[in-house]
């Protein structure tokens, strides 16, 4: 048995080389396609896929290692369908001067980032604005399966319109030239075709005429939006919309987008009561009728508020997901630049007041909207928009876990949170043949939890093992503060290993 432990646990490389198949024994399966857990099941994983699920012993030829997972819960890996892997918390999109001045820190961060997502059970991500560093994420030897959208914007519309430095402008490769004839270079049809050829899953459009109540930026014309929609449909690409204000939601719905990638926090003239004001309910009802996906992205707002708190960098969860040098940097004057931007934006109100505006005001509106849609049985999509802003209060993987916690806090049921994190995203993005449930034929991206996620939201942070494309990884080895060679405490994880034959 000792030899098996060493095989499994010494390093990810060793495991990947050694393990083509795995049997998970006596595990309780929790999956969104099941109305209740299936207890004491056996699961065979082989060549990165779930090959068999059985109540009785699974017979296999040859030496196949097995995991006795008595009392544990096997769930599908989490999909966060709104993350930005080029962005660096506390720094921006990874192209700004602050990133360029700290190349070693940025490099360390990028090395840890994929492992931090896995540490919190995120085994698939969708990046709707990949920026210029996403290939560093996919080059890592262990990283969540990666999908992306590409942004279509123009020189006069958000987000390009607000970028002043050349390095930031480089991020936007697909610029549409409004008014060009069908199929001409730079036309909506030409741009959508190029995005399709790049291997992206979707296009992302921005419905943003100004932050807060401002409305000084133009939007793409209705004709351009219609041409993009038509071309995307022909190419089989989904259309994602950035929108978070009532009027921008109306425009996105009118443009027949597939998913709105932010919660609705800006209610225009309407204030928060104990229920949704009728004009807002009418827009949400329209979303439900058109089947438009909804990503709450509550962590965007929470992250803006939390960064204003004096102890923001002392979050006890950070050391597991963030290199220690980076946490130290968050405490330096150089890292204060974004807080200072927020202070200026709020006319130098006290930091605590600014924090409260975000944490209690706008988060509360987003929570009411989420609850309204969940009550209407409209599938919610887990998307954290990590990091959402240059706030360092959001860290990889942790932001996803907190987003799920915010769903539960808003009153979304635990079965609906499970669906939001798994099958809803898989179905919405056309990936349900590979992901979203624990069923034969699906990709073996799975989690072993020590508690039942249908009983407590905290189960999602009590991960013992992550199974990525069929490879078993002990969670603690993914942590930023994991010390290589440290003795493993397997007894506490309640998992023991054996092999079908001496190994
Ligand atoms: Zn985003």
Short mmCIF file of C-alpha atoms and ligand atoms in Angstrom, two decimals:
data_model
loop_
_atom_site.label_atom_id
_atom_site.label_comp_id
_atom_site.label_asym_id
_atom_site.label_seq_id
_atom_site.Cartn_x
_atom_site.Cartn_y
_atom_site.Cartn_z
CA UNK A 1 0.00 0.00 0.00
CA UNK A 2 2.85 2.36 0.82
CA UNK A 3 4.23 2.00 -2.69
CA UNK A 4 0.88 2.95 -4.12
CA UNK A 5 0.72 6.06 -1.98
CA UNK A 6 4.07 7.20 -3.28
CA UNK A 7 2.96 6.59 -6.84
CA UNK A 8 -0.13 8.66 -6.39
CA UNK A 9 1.09 11.47 -4.32
CA UNK A 10 4.70 12.39 -4.95
CA UNK A 11 4.00 14.70 -7.81
CA UNK A 12 1.51 15.40 -10.54
CA UNK A 13 3.99 14.26 -13.21
CA UNK A 14 4.41 10.90 -11.57
CA UNK A 15 0.71 10.41 -11.23
CA UNK A 16 0.01 11.35 -14.82
CA UNK A 17 2.63 8.94 -16.06
CA UNK A 18 1.58 6.12 -13.80
CA UNK A 19 -2.17 6.16 -13.88
CA UNK A 20 -4.20 5.38 -17.00
CA UNK A 21 -7.13 3.94 -15.02
CA UNK A 22 -8.59 4.22 -11.56
CA UNK A 23 -11.43 2.63 -9.65
CA UNK A 24 -13.25 4.73 -7.05
CA UNK A 25 -14.92 2.36 -4.61
CA UNK A 26 -17.89 2.78 -2.27
CA UNK A 27 -18.46 6.42 -3.12
CA UNK A 28 -21.68 8.41 -2.88
CA UNK A 29 -22.48 10.04 -6.23
CA UNK A 30 -24.08 13.49 -6.28
CA UNK A 31 -24.88 14.69 -9.78
CA UNK A 32 -27.45 17.12 -11.19
CA UNK A 33 -29.07 14.37 -13.29
CA UNK A 34 -29.93 12.42 -10.12
CA UNK A 35 -32.88 13.36 -7.91
CA UNK A 36 -30.96 12.06 -4.87
CA UNK A 37 -27.44 10.74 -4.16
CA UNK A 38 -26.55 7.20 -5.21
CA UNK A 39 -24.84 5.64 -2.21
CA UNK A 40 -21.98 3.12 -2.14
CA UNK A 41 -21.19 3.06 -5.86
CA UNK A 42 -18.10 1.99 -7.80
CA UNK A 43 -16.75 4.11 -10.65
CA UNK A 44 -14.15 3.14 -13.25
CA UNK A 45 -12.21 5.97 -14.83
CA UNK A 46 -10.01 5.16 -17.81
CA UNK A 47 -8.23 7.20 -20.49
CA UNK A 48 -9.64 10.40 -19.02
CA UNK A 49 -13.27 9.27 -19.19
CA UNK A 50 -15.86 7.73 -16.90
CA UNK A 51 -16.01 4.17 -18.27
CA UNK A 52 -18.35 2.39 -15.83
CA UNK A 53 -20.57 3.09 -12.83
CA UNK A 54 -21.85 0.13 -10.87
CA UNK A 55 -23.34 -0.87 -7.55
CA UNK A 56 -21.36 -4.13 -7.76
CA UNK A 57 -17.60 -4.64 -8.01
CA UNK A 58 -16.12 -3.60 -11.36
CA UNK A 59 -13.88 -6.26 -12.87
CA UNK A 60 -10.96 -5.05 -14.94
CA UNK A 61 -7.99 -6.69 -16.62
CA UNK A 62 -4.53 -5.90 -15.35
CA UNK A 63 -3.33 -3.75 -12.45
CA UNK A 64 -5.73 -0.91 -11.81
CA UNK A 65 -5.29 1.17 -8.69
CA UNK A 66 -8.36 1.79 -6.60
CA UNK A 67 -9.44 4.40 -4.11
CA UNK A 68 -11.67 3.44 -1.23
CA UNK A 69 -13.82 6.54 -0.82
CA UNK A 70 -16.23 5.35 1.85
CA UNK A 71 -18.35 8.20 3.15
CA UNK A 72 -17.14 10.61 0.48
CA UNK A 73 -19.12 12.34 -2.26
CA UNK A 74 -18.20 12.22 -5.94
CA UNK A 75 -19.42 15.28 -7.87
CA UNK A 76 -18.74 16.73 -11.33
CA UNK A 77 -15.88 19.22 -11.46
CA UNK A 78 -16.97 22.85 -11.32
CA UNK A 79 -17.21 24.99 -14.48
CA UNK A 80 -16.69 28.72 -13.97
CA UNK A 81 -17.87 30.22 -17.23
CA UNK A 82 -16.54 33.72 -16.65
CA UNK A 83 -12.86 34.04 -15.73
CA UNK A 84 -10.01 36.11 -17.17
CA UNK A 85 -6.76 34.18 -16.96
CA UNK A 86 -4.57 36.96 -18.40
CA UNK A 87 -5.66 39.34 -15.64
CA UNK A 88 -3.58 39.62 -12.48
CA UNK A 89 -5.39 40.50 -9.22
CA UNK A 90 -4.18 43.87 -7.96
CA UNK A 91 -2.58 44.68 -11.30
CA UNK A 92 -5.11 44.67 -14.15
CA UNK A 93 -5.12 42.78 -17.44
CA UNK A 94 -1.46 41.81 -17.29
CA UNK A 95 -0.45 44.50 -19.81
CA UNK A 96 -0.48 47.66 -17.68
CA UNK A 97 2.76 49.30 -16.42
CA UNK A 98 2.25 47.84 -12.93
CA UNK A 99 2.51 44.31 -14.40
CA UNK A 100 5.49 45.19 -16.55
CA UNK A 101 7.32 46.61 -13.52
CA UNK A 102 6.90 43.32 -11.59
CA UNK A 103 7.71 40.57 -14.12
CA UNK A 104 8.88 38.01 -11.54
CA UNK A 105 5.75 38.41 -9.43
CA UNK A 106 3.54 38.11 -12.50
CA UNK A 107 5.36 34.99 -13.65
CA UNK A 108 4.94 33.35 -10.23
CA UNK A 109 1.29 34.28 -10.23
CA UNK A 110 0.67 32.81 -13.69
CA UNK A 111 2.42 29.58 -12.67
CA UNK A 112 0.18 29.13 -9.63
CA UNK A 113 -3.10 30.36 -11.12
CA UNK A 114 -4.25 27.12 -12.86
CA UNK A 115 -3.46 25.10 -9.74
CA UNK A 116 -5.46 27.54 -7.60
CA UNK A 117 -8.55 27.00 -9.76
CA UNK A 118 -8.08 23.25 -9.40
CA UNK A 119 -7.53 23.65 -5.64
CA UNK A 120 -11.12 24.94 -5.45
CA UNK A 121 -12.43 22.20 -7.75
CA UNK A 122 -12.72 24.29 -10.91
CA UNK A 123 -11.92 21.83 -13.72
CA UNK A 124 -13.35 23.82 -16.67
CA UNK A 125 -13.18 27.53 -17.33
CA UNK A 126 -14.58 29.79 -20.03
CA UNK A 127 -12.65 32.99 -20.62
CA UNK A 128 -14.73 35.60 -22.45
CA UNK A 129 -11.85 38.06 -22.92
CA UNK A 130 -8.65 36.03 -23.09
CA UNK A 131 -6.22 38.95 -23.39
CA UNK A 132 -2.62 38.26 -24.35
CA UNK A 133 -1.43 35.73 -21.76
CA UNK A 134 -3.97 32.90 -21.93
CA UNK A 135 -1.52 30.50 -23.53
CA UNK A 136 0.59 30.59 -20.36
CA UNK A 137 -2.45 29.13 -18.61
CA UNK A 138 -2.94 26.32 -21.10
CA UNK A 139 0.81 25.56 -21.18
CA UNK A 140 0.76 24.56 -17.49
CA UNK A 141 1.09 20.81 -16.91
CA UNK A 142 -2.09 20.79 -14.79
CA UNK A 143 -4.80 23.28 -15.69
CA UNK A 144 -8.60 23.31 -15.95
CA UNK A 145 -9.93 22.54 -19.44
CA UNK A 146 -9.97 25.92 -21.14
CA UNK A 147 -12.59 27.46 -23.44
CA UNK A 148 -12.74 31.02 -24.70
CA UNK A 149 -14.85 33.67 -26.40
CA UNK A 150 -13.28 36.48 -28.38
CA UNK A 151 -14.34 40.10 -28.01
CA UNK A 152 -15.82 42.09 -30.88
CA UNK A 153 -15.63 45.82 -30.39
CA UNK A 154 -14.88 48.93 -32.47
CA UNK A 155 -12.57 51.91 -32.08
CA UNK A 156 -15.37 54.06 -30.69
CA UNK A 157 -17.08 51.59 -28.32
CA UNK A 158 -16.31 50.07 -24.92
CA UNK A 159 -13.93 48.59 -23.87
CA UNK A 160 -11.45 49.90 -26.46
CA UNK A 161 -12.77 53.45 -26.21
CA UNK A 162 -11.61 53.84 -22.61
CA UNK A 163 -8.11 52.43 -23.16
CA UNK A 164 -5.50 55.16 -23.39
CA UNK A 165 -2.21 53.25 -23.46
CA UNK A 166 -1.10 51.29 -26.51
CA UNK A 167 -0.35 48.11 -24.50
CA UNK A 168 -4.00 47.89 -23.41
CA UNK A 169 -5.29 48.49 -26.93
CA UNK A 170 -3.31 45.47 -28.18
CA UNK A 171 -5.74 43.19 -26.31
CA UNK A 172 -8.46 43.86 -28.88
CA UNK A 173 -7.75 42.00 -32.06
CA UNK A 174 -11.22 41.72 -33.58
CA UNK A 175 -12.29 45.26 -34.47
CA UNK A 176 -15.44 45.61 -36.50
CA UNK A 177 -15.68 48.30 -39.14
CA UNK A 178 -19.32 49.39 -39.08
CA UNK A 179 -20.90 50.13 -42.44
CA UNK A 180 -18.76 47.74 -44.51
CA UNK A 181 -20.52 45.51 -47.02
CA UNK A 182 -21.26 41.87 -46.19
CA UNK A 183 -18.10 39.79 -46.03
CA UNK A 184 -15.69 42.71 -46.69
CA UNK A 185 -12.53 42.82 -44.53
CA UNK A 186 -13.48 44.13 -41.07
CA UNK A 187 -17.20 43.48 -41.64
CA UNK A 188 -19.20 41.69 -38.93
CA UNK A 189 -19.29 38.55 -41.10
CA UNK A 190 -15.53 38.61 -41.71
CA UNK A 191 -14.75 39.16 -38.00
CA UNK A 192 -17.09 36.40 -36.81
CA UNK A 193 -15.57 33.99 -39.34
CA UNK A 194 -12.06 34.81 -38.08
CA UNK A 195 -13.15 34.18 -34.49
CA UNK A 196 -14.70 30.87 -35.46
CA UNK A 197 -11.50 29.87 -37.27
CA UNK A 198 -9.48 30.70 -34.11
CA UNK A 199 -11.21 27.87 -32.25
CA UNK A 200 -13.28 30.05 -29.92
CA UNK A 201 -16.63 28.87 -28.59
CA UNK A 202 -18.36 32.26 -28.56
CA UNK A 203 -18.17 35.97 -29.27
CA UNK A 204 -18.49 38.59 -26.57
CA UNK A 205 -20.18 41.95 -27.09
CA UNK A 206 -20.23 44.89 -24.68
CA UNK A 207 -23.41 46.77 -23.86
CA UNK A 208 -21.79 49.52 -21.80
CA UNK A 209 -22.47 53.22 -22.38
CA UNK A 210 -20.70 54.40 -19.21
CA UNK A 211 -20.06 53.29 -15.65
CA UNK A 212 -22.83 53.87 -13.10
CA UNK A 213 -25.36 56.32 -14.47
CA UNK A 214 -23.02 57.78 -17.12
CA UNK A 215 -23.98 57.37 -20.80
CA UNK A 216 -21.24 58.96 -22.87
CA UNK A 217 -19.98 55.98 -24.91
CA UNK A 218 -21.76 54.86 -28.09
CA UNK A 219 -22.85 51.22 -28.60
CA UNK A 220 -22.45 49.17 -31.77
CA UNK A 221 -25.38 50.00 -34.08
CA UNK A 222 -28.46 47.78 -34.11
CA UNK A 223 -27.63 46.83 -37.70
CA UNK A 224 -24.08 45.75 -36.77
CA UNK A 225 -25.42 43.78 -33.80
CA UNK A 226 -27.96 42.02 -36.02
CA UNK A 227 -25.25 41.12 -38.56
CA UNK A 228 -22.99 39.76 -35.80
CA UNK A 229 -25.90 37.73 -34.40
CA UNK A 230 -26.71 36.29 -37.82
CA UNK A 231 -23.07 35.44 -38.64
CA UNK A 232 -22.54 33.86 -35.20
CA UNK A 233 -25.60 31.65 -35.65
CA UNK A 234 -24.33 30.51 -39.05
CA UNK A 235 -20.92 29.67 -37.53
CA UNK A 236 -22.41 27.92 -34.50
CA UNK A 237 -20.92 30.49 -32.11
CA UNK A 238 -22.78 31.68 -29.03
CA UNK A 239 -23.10 35.39 -28.27
CA UNK A 240 -22.25 36.59 -24.76
CA UNK A 241 -23.12 40.08 -23.61
CA UNK A 242 -21.47 42.28 -21.03
CA UNK A 243 -24.34 44.24 -19.46
CA UNK A 244 -25.13 45.15 -15.85
CA UNK A 245 -27.59 48.04 -16.09
CA UNK A 246 -31.33 47.91 -16.76
CA UNK A 247 -31.17 49.86 -20.06
CA UNK A 248 -28.18 47.84 -21.29
CA UNK A 249 -30.02 44.61 -20.50
CA UNK A 250 -32.88 45.81 -22.69
CA UNK A 251 -30.44 46.41 -25.59
CA UNK A 252 -28.78 43.00 -25.13
CA UNK A 253 -32.13 41.19 -25.06
CA UNK A 254 -33.21 43.08 -28.17
CA UNK A 255 -29.97 41.94 -29.86
CA UNK A 256 -30.97 38.31 -29.08
CA UNK A 257 -27.78 37.42 -27.22
CA UNK A 258 -27.48 33.92 -25.72
CA UNK A 259 -26.03 34.84 -22.32
CA UNK A 260 -25.79 38.01 -20.25
CA UNK A 261 -22.46 37.71 -18.49
CA UNK A 262 -23.10 39.99 -15.49
CA UNK A 263 -25.71 40.41 -12.83
CA UNK A 264 -28.03 43.39 -13.02
CA UNK A 265 -26.78 45.77 -10.34
CA UNK A 266 -27.54 49.15 -11.84
CA UNK A 267 -31.27 49.71 -11.63
CA UNK A 268 -31.28 53.25 -13.04
CA UNK A 269 -33.98 55.29 -11.30
CA UNK A 270 -35.23 52.35 -9.20
CA UNK A 271 -34.10 51.76 -5.65
CA UNK A 272 -33.93 48.49 -3.75
CA UNK A 273 -37.08 47.45 -1.97
CA UNK A 274 -37.78 44.03 -0.58
CA UNK A 275 -38.91 42.90 -3.97
CA UNK A 276 -37.94 43.56 -7.56
CA UNK A 277 -39.49 46.74 -9.01
CA UNK A 278 -41.98 45.90 -11.76
CA UNK A 279 -40.03 47.38 -14.74
CA UNK A 280 -37.02 45.28 -13.75
CA UNK A 281 -39.18 42.18 -13.32
CA UNK A 282 -40.54 42.78 -16.84
CA UNK A 283 -37.02 42.70 -18.31
CA UNK A 284 -36.12 39.57 -16.35
CA UNK A 285 -39.34 37.89 -17.52
CA UNK A 286 -38.32 38.67 -21.09
CA UNK A 287 -34.94 36.98 -20.45
CA UNK A 288 -36.70 33.90 -19.16
CA UNK A 289 -39.02 33.79 -22.21
CA UNK A 290 -36.07 34.08 -24.62
CA UNK A 291 -34.03 31.52 -22.66
CA UNK A 292 -31.11 33.92 -22.19
CA UNK A 293 -28.51 32.61 -19.73
CA UNK A 294 -27.81 34.65 -16.58
CA UNK A 295 -24.43 34.88 -14.81
CA UNK A 296 -24.73 36.70 -11.48
CA UNK A 297 -20.96 37.56 -11.18
CA UNK A 298 -21.57 38.92 -7.67
CA UNK A 299 -17.85 38.73 -6.86
CA UNK A 300 -17.16 41.69 -9.16
CA UNK A 301 -19.05 43.95 -6.80
CA UNK A 302 -17.99 42.21 -3.60
CA UNK A 303 -14.34 42.42 -4.72
CA UNK A 304 -14.62 46.18 -5.30
CA UNK A 305 -16.01 46.65 -1.79
CA UNK A 306 -13.66 44.27 0.03
CA UNK A 307 -10.49 45.80 -1.40
CA UNK A 308 -11.38 49.02 0.48
CA UNK A 309 -11.19 47.23 3.83
CA UNK A 310 -7.95 47.72 5.76
CA UNK A 311 -7.37 44.00 6.29
CA UNK A 312 -8.16 42.98 2.68
CA UNK A 313 -4.81 41.28 2.11
CA UNK A 314 -4.95 39.28 5.34
CA UNK A 315 -7.64 36.89 4.14
CA UNK A 316 -6.66 33.52 5.67
CA UNK A 317 -7.64 31.75 2.43
CA UNK A 318 -5.12 33.67 0.30
CA UNK A 319 -1.92 31.71 1.14
CA UNK A 320 -3.35 28.54 -0.45
CA UNK A 321 -4.10 30.24 -3.79
CA UNK A 322 -1.69 33.18 -4.01
CA UNK A 323 2.13 33.17 -3.96
CA UNK A 324 3.36 34.66 -0.66
CA UNK A 325 5.47 37.27 -2.52
CA UNK A 326 2.27 38.51 -4.17
CA UNK A 327 0.44 38.78 -0.84
CA UNK A 328 3.39 40.80 0.51
CA UNK A 329 3.18 43.08 -2.52
CA UNK A 330 -0.54 43.76 -1.83
CA UNK A 331 0.64 45.50 1.37
CA UNK A 332 3.01 47.90 -0.42
CA UNK A 333 2.17 51.49 -1.49
CA UNK A 334 2.57 50.43 -5.14
CA UNK A 335 -0.44 48.12 -4.77
CA UNK A 336 -2.64 50.96 -3.50
CA UNK A 337 -3.18 52.46 -6.98
CA UNK A 338 -6.57 50.85 -7.61
CA UNK A 339 -7.93 51.74 -4.17
CA UNK A 340 -6.85 55.30 -4.87
CA UNK A 341 -8.76 55.21 -8.17
CA UNK A 342 -11.89 54.14 -6.31
CA UNK A 343 -11.41 56.86 -3.67
CA UNK A 344 -11.19 59.50 -6.41
CA UNK A 345 -14.25 58.01 -8.13
CA UNK A 346 -16.23 58.30 -4.88
CA UNK A 347 -15.14 61.89 -4.09
CA UNK A 348 -12.93 60.69 -1.22
CA UNK A 349 -15.68 59.21 0.88
CA UNK A 350 -14.22 57.15 3.76
CA UNK A 351 -12.96 53.72 2.62
CA UNK A 352 -15.51 51.93 4.81
CA UNK A 353 -18.37 53.91 3.24
CA UNK A 354 -17.21 52.99 -0.26
CA UNK A 355 -16.98 49.34 0.82
CA UNK A 356 -20.54 49.44 2.20
CA UNK A 357 -21.92 50.93 -1.04
CA UNK A 358 -20.66 47.89 -2.94
CA UNK A 359 -21.04 45.14 -0.37
CA UNK A 360 -24.49 46.05 0.90
CA UNK A 361 -26.02 48.18 -1.85
CA UNK A 362 -25.24 46.65 -5.21
CA UNK A 363 -24.63 43.12 -4.00
CA UNK A 364 -28.11 43.22 -2.48
CA UNK A 365 -29.67 44.17 -5.83
CA UNK A 366 -27.81 41.38 -7.62
CA UNK A 367 -28.96 38.90 -4.97
CA UNK A 368 -32.61 39.89 -5.42
CA UNK A 369 -32.34 39.44 -9.20
CA UNK A 370 -30.68 36.02 -8.78
CA UNK A 371 -33.37 34.87 -6.38
CA UNK A 372 -36.11 36.11 -8.72
CA UNK A 373 -34.70 34.08 -11.64
CA UNK A 374 -34.06 31.00 -9.49
CA UNK A 375 -37.67 31.13 -8.25
CA UNK A 376 -38.77 31.32 -11.91
CA UNK A 377 -36.76 28.07 -12.49
CA UNK A 378 -34.50 29.92 -14.90
CA UNK A 379 -31.10 28.15 -15.01
CA UNK A 380 -28.44 30.27 -13.31
CA UNK A 381 -24.90 29.97 -14.74
CA UNK A 382 -21.91 30.01 -12.40
CA UNK A 383 -19.58 32.76 -13.54
CA UNK A 384 -17.42 34.73 -11.12
CA UNK A 385 -15.84 37.14 -13.65
CA UNK A 386 -12.61 36.53 -11.78
CA UNK A 387 -10.88 38.89 -11.04
CA UNK A 388 -13.58 41.26 -12.35
CA UNK A 389 -11.48 44.38 -11.74
CA UNK A 390 -7.92 45.07 -10.57
CA UNK A 391 -9.14 44.38 -7.01
CA UNK A 392 -6.89 41.87 -5.24
CA UNK A 393 -9.80 40.81 -3.02
CA UNK A 394 -10.61 38.27 -5.73
CA UNK A 395 -8.15 35.38 -6.08
CA UNK A 396 -8.27 32.42 -8.50
CA UNK A 397 -10.53 29.56 -7.49
CA UNK A 398 -11.42 31.23 -4.21
CA UNK A 399 -13.53 33.77 -6.14
CA UNK A 400 -15.47 30.89 -7.73
CA UNK A 401 -16.12 29.27 -4.33
CA UNK A 402 -17.27 32.61 -2.91
CA UNK A 403 -19.54 33.17 -5.90
CA UNK A 404 -21.25 29.84 -5.12
CA UNK A 405 -21.55 30.87 -1.47
CA UNK A 406 -23.20 34.11 -2.57
CA UNK A 407 -25.73 32.11 -4.57
CA UNK A 408 -26.69 30.15 -1.46
CA UNK A 409 -26.74 33.34 0.62
CA UNK A 410 -29.13 34.89 -1.92
CA UNK A 411 -31.57 32.02 -1.32
CA UNK A 412 -30.76 29.79 -4.29
CA UNK A 413 -31.28 26.14 -3.24
CA UNK A 414 -28.27 23.84 -2.94
CA UNK A 415 -29.48 21.61 -5.81
CA UNK A 416 -29.72 24.72 -7.98
CA UNK A 417 -26.19 25.80 -6.95
CA UNK A 418 -24.96 22.32 -7.97
CA UNK A 419 -26.71 22.70 -11.34
CA UNK A 420 -25.37 26.26 -11.82
CA UNK A 421 -21.80 25.04 -11.27
CA UNK A 422 -22.10 21.99 -13.52
CA UNK A 423 -24.88 21.03 -15.93
CA UNK A 424 -26.31 24.51 -16.59
CA UNK A 425 -22.97 25.78 -17.89
CA UNK A 426 -22.34 22.56 -19.83
CA UNK A 427 -25.75 22.75 -21.54
CA UNK A 428 -25.66 26.47 -22.21
CA UNK A 429 -22.24 26.23 -23.88
CA UNK A 430 -22.95 23.04 -25.83
CA UNK A 431 -20.57 20.90 -23.74
CA UNK A 432 -23.11 18.58 -22.13
CA UNK A 433 -21.82 15.50 -24.00
CA UNK A 434 -18.48 15.90 -22.19
CA UNK A 435 -19.23 17.64 -18.89
CA UNK A 436 -21.80 18.49 -16.25
CA UNK A 437 -22.76 15.14 -14.68
CA UNK A 438 -21.24 11.96 -13.26
CA UNK A 439 -22.27 9.61 -16.09
CA UNK A 440 -20.54 7.04 -18.28
CA UNK A 441 -18.94 8.64 -21.34
CA UNK A 442 -18.26 12.01 -19.73
CA UNK A 443 -14.80 13.49 -19.20
CA UNK A 444 -13.46 12.35 -15.82
CA UNK A 445 -13.23 15.83 -14.31
CA UNK A 446 -14.53 15.05 -10.84
CA UNK A 447 -14.19 16.01 -7.18
CA UNK A 448 -14.13 13.91 -4.04
CA UNK A 449 -15.75 15.91 -1.23
CA UNK A 450 -15.86 14.97 2.44
CA UNK A 451 -19.40 16.36 2.80
CA UNK A 452 -22.63 16.32 0.80
CA UNK A 453 -23.05 19.53 -1.26
CA UNK A 454 -26.84 19.04 -1.14
CA UNK A 455 -26.65 19.48 2.65
CA UNK A 456 -24.16 22.32 3.04
CA UNK A 457 -22.63 24.88 0.69
CA UNK A 458 -19.36 24.48 2.63
CA UNK A 459 -18.98 21.00 1.10
CA UNK A 460 -17.64 22.70 -2.04
CA UNK A 461 -14.58 23.87 -0.12
CA UNK A 462 -14.07 20.51 1.61
CA UNK A 463 -12.38 18.89 -1.34
CA UNK A 464 -10.03 16.01 -0.64
CA UNK A 465 -9.12 15.05 -4.21
CA UNK A 466 -9.51 16.56 -7.64
CA UNK A 467 -9.70 14.20 -10.62
CA UNK A 468 -8.58 16.01 -13.77
CA UNK A 469 -8.97 14.17 -17.07
CA UNK A 470 -8.91 10.94 -15.11
CA UNK A 471 -5.83 11.76 -13.02
CA UNK A 472 -6.19 11.81 -9.24
CA UNK A 473 -4.58 14.80 -7.53
CA UNK A 474 -4.52 15.32 -3.78
CA UNK A 475 -5.93 18.76 -3.17
CA UNK A 476 -3.24 19.96 -0.79
CA UNK A 477 -0.52 19.44 -3.43
CA UNK A 478 -2.17 22.14 -5.56
CA UNK A 479 -1.85 24.85 -2.91
CA UNK A 480 0.48 27.81 -3.40
CA UNK A 481 1.88 27.18 0.09
CA UNK A 482 2.26 23.42 -0.37
CA UNK A 483 5.72 22.28 0.54
CA UNK A 484 7.02 19.59 -1.78
CA UNK A 485 7.99 16.46 0.10
CA UNK A 486 5.85 17.30 3.14
CA UNK A 487 4.45 14.20 4.80
CA UNK A 488 0.89 13.57 3.75
CA UNK A 489 -1.88 13.29 6.29
CA UNK A 490 -3.98 10.70 4.59
CA UNK A 491 -5.78 9.54 7.70
CA UNK A 492 -7.63 12.83 7.99
CA UNK A 493 -8.76 12.61 4.37
CA UNK A 494 -10.47 9.27 5.08
CA UNK A 495 -9.23 7.88 1.78
CA UNK A 496 -7.09 4.80 1.56
CA UNK A 497 -5.53 3.29 -1.50
CA UNK A 498 -5.01 -0.23 -2.64
CA UNK A 499 -4.30 -1.97 -5.90
CA UNK A 500 -6.19 -4.83 -7.45
CA UNK A 501 -2.88 -6.69 -7.52
CA UNK A 502 0.40 -6.05 -5.75
CA UNK A 503 1.81 -2.88 -7.25
ZN1 LIG B 1 -15.45 39.70 -17.44
#
